[in-house]
C-alpha cells in the first residue's frame, strides 16, 4: 500500500480509522500523539517538553517533531506503506515530510481528510475523557486544540490540494458508511 496521511481535527477519528486501515492493508502506523504520550510515560527529556505543551493544547516545536518523526519512520519495516496520523500539522512539517521521504526515494502517497462537525467532536472527546482519562481531554483544552487546529493545521489542506493528493471524507452520522467510503477509495490504490 502507498503511504497515507490521515488528517483531521481532534476527535475526527484519525486513530480509529488508522486501526481499521492497518487491519485491512497490514501497513505501518505512526501516531505522533501516541509517540509523545509514550515519551511522557517514560519521563524522558522529550516527554517533559511535550507534557507541558500537550496539557495546554499547544503544538510541539516543528524541528523537534520532525526529528522524532524521522527516527520513528526509519525504525519501521520499509516497503509496506505507513499511515501518518497527526503529522504533519503545520506547513513546515509538511515540507519536511515531503523532503524526508524524497531523500529515501519514497513519496507521500495520499492524504485522507476527515471532516466532522465540532459539536460531534466535542461529544466524542468528552466521552473518551470518561473512559481513558487523556490529560488533554477536558473542555478547556479541547477548545484550545480546536483553535490551534483551525489556525495552524487546517490551512495545510490547501497545501495538499496543490500537491494533488487531497481526498476528503465528510461525516454523515455513520461510522460504517465513513469506513466504507474510505476503503472504497483506498482499494483503488492497491
Ligand atoms: P493527537 O494525539 O494526535 O491528538 P488529536 O489530533 O487532538 O486527535 P485525537 O487523538 O484526540 O483524535 P483522533 O482524530 O485520533 O480521533 P480518535 O480516533 O481518537 O495529538 C495530541 C497532542 O500531541 C497535540 O495536541 C500536540 O500537542 C501534540 N502533537 C501531536 N502531533 C504533533 C505534531 N505533528 N506537531 C506538534 N505537536 C503534535 O476518535 C476520538 C474518539 O471518538 C475515540 O474515543 C473514538 O472511539 C470516538 N468515536 C466515536 N464515534 C466515532 C466515529 N464514528 N469515528 C471515529 N471515532 C469515533
Ligand atoms: Mg489520535
CSV table of C-alpha atoms and ligand atoms in Angstrom, one decimal:
chain,number,residue,atom,x,y,z
A,1,UNK,CA,0.0,0.0,0.0
A,2,UNK,CA,1.1,3.6,-0.6
A,3,UNK,CA,1.8,5.9,2.3
A,4,UNK,CA,-1.4,7.6,3.8
A,5,UNK,CA,-1.5,10.9,5.6
A,6,UNK,CA,-4.7,10.8,7.8
A,7,UNK,CA,-5.7,14.4,8.5
A,8,UNK,CA,-8.4,16.0,10.6
A,9,UNK,CA,-9.4,17.9,13.8
A,10,UNK,CA,-9.0,16.5,17.3
A,11,UNK,CA,-11.6,13.6,17.7
A,12,UNK,CA,-12.2,13.3,13.9
A,13,UNK,CA,-11.2,9.6,14.1
A,14,UNK,CA,-7.6,9.6,12.9
A,15,UNK,CA,-6.6,6.9,15.3
A,16,UNK,CA,-9.8,4.9,15.0
A,17,UNK,CA,-9.7,4.7,11.2
A,18,UNK,CA,-6.0,4.2,11.2
A,19,UNK,CA,-6.5,1.0,13.2
A,20,UNK,CA,-9.1,-0.2,10.7
A,21,UNK,CA,-6.8,0.6,7.8
A,22,UNK,CA,-3.9,-1.2,9.4
A,23,UNK,CA,-6.1,-4.3,9.9
A,24,UNK,CA,-7.2,-4.3,6.3
A,25,UNK,CA,-4.0,-3.5,4.5
A,26,UNK,CA,-1.3,-4.5,7.0
A,27,UNK,CA,0.8,-1.4,6.9
A,28,UNK,CA,2.8,0.6,9.5
A,29,UNK,CA,1.2,3.3,11.7
A,30,UNK,CA,2.8,6.4,13.2
A,31,UNK,CA,0.7,8.4,15.6
A,32,UNK,CA,2.8,11.3,16.8
A,33,UNK,CA,0.4,11.9,19.7
A,34,UNK,CA,1.0,8.3,20.8
A,35,UNK,CA,4.8,8.6,20.4
A,36,UNK,CA,4.7,11.8,22.6
A,37,UNK,CA,2.5,10.2,25.2
A,38,UNK,CA,5.0,7.2,25.3
A,39,UNK,CA,7.8,9.7,25.9
A,40,UNK,CA,5.8,11.3,28.8
A,41,UNK,CA,5.2,7.9,30.3
A,42,UNK,CA,8.9,7.1,30.2
A,43,UNK,CA,9.8,10.5,31.8
A,44,UNK,CA,12.3,11.3,29.0
A,45,UNK,CA,13.6,14.8,28.2
A,46,UNK,CA,11.3,15.0,25.1
A,47,UNK,CA,8.4,13.8,27.4
A,48,UNK,CA,9.0,16.7,29.8
A,49,UNK,CA,8.8,19.2,27.0
A,50,UNK,CA,5.8,17.5,25.4
A,51,UNK,CA,3.8,17.2,28.6
A,52,UNK,CA,3.7,20.9,29.2
A,53,UNK,CA,2.6,21.7,25.7
A,54,UNK,CA,0.1,18.9,25.3
A,55,UNK,CA,-1.6,19.8,28.6
A,56,UNK,CA,-2.1,23.3,27.2
A,57,UNK,CA,-3.3,22.0,23.8
A,58,UNK,CA,-0.4,23.6,22.0
A,59,UNK,CA,1.9,22.1,19.4
A,60,UNK,CA,5.4,20.7,20.0
A,61,UNK,CA,8.0,22.8,18.0
A,62,UNK,CA,8.4,21.7,14.4
A,63,UNK,CA,12.2,21.0,14.5
A,64,UNK,CA,11.8,18.6,17.4
A,65,UNK,CA,8.7,17.0,15.9
A,66,UNK,CA,10.4,16.4,12.6
A,67,UNK,CA,13.4,14.7,14.3
A,68,UNK,CA,11.0,12.4,16.2
A,69,UNK,CA,9.1,11.6,13.1
A,70,UNK,CA,12.2,10.7,11.0
A,71,UNK,CA,13.5,8.4,13.8
A,72,UNK,CA,10.1,6.7,14.2
A,73,UNK,CA,9.8,6.2,10.4
A,74,UNK,CA,13.3,4.8,10.0
A,75,UNK,CA,12.6,2.2,12.8
A,76,UNK,CA,9.6,0.8,10.9
A,77,UNK,CA,9.9,-2.1,8.3
A,78,UNK,CA,10.1,-0.5,4.9
A,79,UNK,CA,8.0,-1.2,1.8
A,80,UNK,CA,4.6,-1.8,3.3
A,81,UNK,CA,3.5,1.8,3.4
A,82,UNK,CA,2.9,3.9,6.5
A,83,UNK,CA,-0.1,5.8,7.9
A,84,UNK,CA,0.9,9.2,9.3
A,85,UNK,CA,-1.6,10.1,12.0
A,86,UNK,CA,-1.3,13.5,13.5
A,87,UNK,CA,1.7,14.5,11.3
A,88,UNK,CA,2.1,16.9,9.5
A,89,UNK,CA,0.3,19.6,11.5
A,90,UNK,CA,2.0,22.7,10.1
A,91,UNK,CA,3.2,23.7,6.6
A,92,UNK,CA,6.8,23.5,7.8
A,93,UNK,CA,6.2,19.9,8.9
A,94,UNK,CA,4.6,19.0,5.6
A,95,UNK,CA,7.6,20.4,3.7
A,96,UNK,CA,9.9,18.5,6.0
A,97,UNK,CA,7.9,15.2,5.5
A,98,UNK,CA,8.0,15.6,1.7
A,99,UNK,CA,11.7,16.2,1.8
A,100,UNK,CA,12.4,13.4,4.2
A,101,UNK,CA,10.5,10.9,2.1
A,102,UNK,CA,12.1,12.1,-1.1
A,103,UNK,CA,15.6,11.6,0.4
A,104,UNK,CA,14.6,8.0,1.0
A,105,UNK,CA,13.2,7.5,-2.5
A,106,UNK,CA,9.6,7.4,-1.1
A,107,UNK,CA,6.6,9.6,-1.6
A,108,UNK,CA,3.7,11.0,0.4
A,109,UNK,CA,1.1,8.8,-1.2
A,110,UNK,CA,-2.4,10.1,-0.5
A,111,UNK,CA,-3.9,12.4,2.1
A,112,UNK,CA,-7.2,11.3,3.7
A,113,UNK,CA,-9.1,14.2,5.2
A,114,UNK,CA,-11.8,13.6,7.8
A,115,UNK,CA,-14.4,16.4,8.1
A,116,UNK,CA,-16.6,16.2,11.2
A,117,UNK,CA,-18.8,19.0,12.8
A,118,UNK,CA,-17.4,20.5,16.0
A,119,UNK,CA,-20.4,19.5,18.2
A,120,UNK,CA,-19.8,15.9,17.4
A,121,UNK,CA,-16.0,16.2,18.0
A,122,UNK,CA,-16.6,17.7,21.4
A,123,UNK,CA,-19.1,15.0,22.4
A,124,UNK,CA,-16.7,12.2,21.3
A,125,UNK,CA,-13.7,13.7,23.2
A,126,UNK,CA,-15.7,14.3,26.4
A,127,UNK,CA,-17.0,10.7,26.2
A,128,UNK,CA,-13.4,9.5,25.8
A,129,UNK,CA,-12.3,11.5,28.8
A,130,UNK,CA,-14.6,9.4,31.0
A,131,UNK,CA,-13.2,6.2,29.6
A,132,UNK,CA,-9.5,6.8,29.0
A,133,UNK,CA,-8.7,10.0,31.0
A,134,UNK,CA,-6.3,11.5,28.5
A,135,UNK,CA,-4.9,14.7,30.1
A,136,UNK,CA,-5.9,16.9,27.2
A,137,UNK,CA,-9.5,15.7,27.0
A,138,UNK,CA,-11.2,18.4,29.1
A,139,UNK,CA,-13.5,21.1,27.7
A,140,UNK,CA,-11.0,23.9,28.1
A,141,UNK,CA,-8.0,22.1,26.5
A,142,UNK,CA,-10.2,20.6,23.7
A,143,UNK,CA,-11.3,24.2,22.8
A,144,UNK,CA,-7.7,25.3,22.7
A,145,UNK,CA,-6.9,22.2,20.5
A,146,UNK,CA,-9.7,23.2,18.1
A,147,UNK,CA,-8.3,26.8,17.9
A,148,UNK,CA,-4.8,25.5,17.2
A,149,UNK,CA,-6.2,23.2,14.6
A,150,UNK,CA,-8.0,26.0,12.8
A,151,UNK,CA,-5.1,28.4,12.9
A,152,UNK,CA,-2.1,26.2,12.2
A,153,UNK,CA,-3.2,22.8,10.8
A,154,UNK,CA,-6.4,23.4,8.7
A,155,UNK,CA,-4.5,25.7,6.2
A,156,UNK,CA,-2.5,22.6,5.3
A,157,UNK,CA,-5.5,21.1,3.5
A,158,UNK,CA,-4.9,23.6,0.7
A,159,UNK,CA,-1.2,22.6,0.6
A,160,UNK,CA,-2.2,19.0,0.0
A,161,UNK,CA,-4.7,20.2,-2.6
A,162,UNK,CA,-1.9,21.8,-4.5
A,163,UNK,CA,0.2,18.6,-4.2
A,164,UNK,CA,-2.8,16.9,-5.9
A,165,UNK,CA,-3.2,14.2,-3.2
A,166,UNK,CA,-6.1,15.6,-1.0
A,167,UNK,CA,-9.1,13.3,-0.6
A,168,UNK,CA,-11.9,14.4,1.7
A,169,UNK,CA,-14.5,12.3,3.6
A,170,UNK,CA,-17.3,14.0,5.4
A,171,UNK,CA,-19.0,12.6,8.5
A,172,UNK,CA,-22.7,11.9,7.8
A,173,UNK,CA,-23.6,10.2,11.1
A,174,UNK,CA,-22.5,6.6,10.4
A,175,UNK,CA,-19.1,5.1,11.1
A,176,UNK,CA,-19.8,2.1,8.8
A,177,UNK,CA,-20.6,4.5,5.9
A,178,UNK,CA,-17.4,6.6,6.6
A,179,UNK,CA,-15.3,3.5,6.7
A,180,UNK,CA,-16.9,2.0,3.5
A,181,UNK,CA,-16.2,5.2,1.6
A,182,UNK,CA,-12.5,5.3,2.8
A,183,UNK,CA,-12.0,1.7,1.9
A,184,UNK,CA,-13.6,2.1,-1.5
A,185,UNK,CA,-11.1,4.8,-2.2
A,186,UNK,CA,-8.0,3.0,-0.7
A,187,UNK,CA,-8.9,-0.3,-2.6
A,188,UNK,CA,-8.3,1.6,-5.8
A,189,UNK,CA,-4.7,2.3,-4.8
A,190,UNK,CA,-3.6,-1.3,-4.1
B,1,LIG,P1,-3.0,13.7,19.0
B,1,LIG,O1,-2.8,12.5,19.9
B,1,LIG,O2,-2.7,13.5,17.5
B,1,LIG,O3,-4.5,14.2,19.2
B,1,LIG,P2,-5.6,15.0,18.3
B,1,LIG,O4,-5.1,15.4,17.0
B,1,LIG,O5,-6.1,16.0,19.2
B,1,LIG,O6,-6.6,13.9,17.9
B,1,LIG,P3,-7.2,12.7,18.9
B,1,LIG,O7,-6.2,11.6,19.0
B,1,LIG,O8,-7.8,13.3,20.1
B,1,LIG,O9,-8.4,12.3,17.9
B,1,LIG,P4,-8.3,11.3,16.6
B,1,LIG,O10,-8.6,12.2,15.4
B,1,LIG,O11,-7.2,10.4,16.6
B,1,LIG,O12,-9.7,10.6,16.9
B,1,LIG,P5,-10.0,9.2,17.6
B,1,LIG,O13,-9.9,8.1,16.6
B,1,LIG,O14,-9.2,9.0,18.8
B,1,LIG,O15,-2.1,14.9,19.5
B,1,LIG,C1,-2.1,15.2,20.8
B,1,LIG,C2,-1.2,16.4,21.1
B,1,LIG,O16,0.2,16.0,20.8
B,1,LIG,C3,-1.4,17.7,20.2
B,1,LIG,O17,-2.4,18.5,20.8
B,1,LIG,C4,0.0,18.3,20.3
B,1,LIG,O18,0.2,18.9,21.5
B,1,LIG,C5,0.9,17.1,20.2
B,1,LIG,N1,1.3,16.7,18.9
B,1,LIG,C6,1.0,15.5,18.2
B,1,LIG,N2,1.4,15.5,16.9
B,1,LIG,C7,2.1,16.7,16.8
B,1,LIG,C8,2.7,17.3,15.7
B,1,LIG,N3,2.8,16.7,14.5
B,1,LIG,N4,3.2,18.5,15.8
B,1,LIG,C9,3.2,19.2,17.0
B,1,LIG,N5,2.5,18.7,18.1
B,1,LIG,C10,2.0,17.4,18.0
B,1,LIG,O19,-11.5,9.4,18.0
B,1,LIG,C11,-11.9,10.2,19.1
B,1,LIG,C12,-12.9,9.4,19.9
B,1,LIG,O20,-14.1,9.4,19.2
B,1,LIG,C13,-12.5,8.0,20.3
B,1,LIG,O21,-12.8,7.7,21.6
B,1,LIG,C14,-13.4,7.2,19.3
B,1,LIG,O22,-13.6,5.9,19.8
B,1,LIG,C15,-14.6,8.0,19.3
B,1,LIG,N6,-15.5,7.9,18.2
B,1,LIG,C16,-16.9,7.8,18.4
B,1,LIG,N7,-17.5,7.7,17.2
B,1,LIG,C17,-16.6,7.7,16.3
B,1,LIG,C18,-16.6,7.6,14.9
B,1,LIG,N8,-17.8,7.4,14.2
B,1,LIG,N9,-15.5,7.6,14.2
B,1,LIG,C19,-14.3,7.7,14.8
B,1,LIG,N10,-14.2,7.8,16.2
B,1,LIG,C20,-15.3,7.8,16.9
B,2,LIG,MG1,-5.5,10.1,17.8
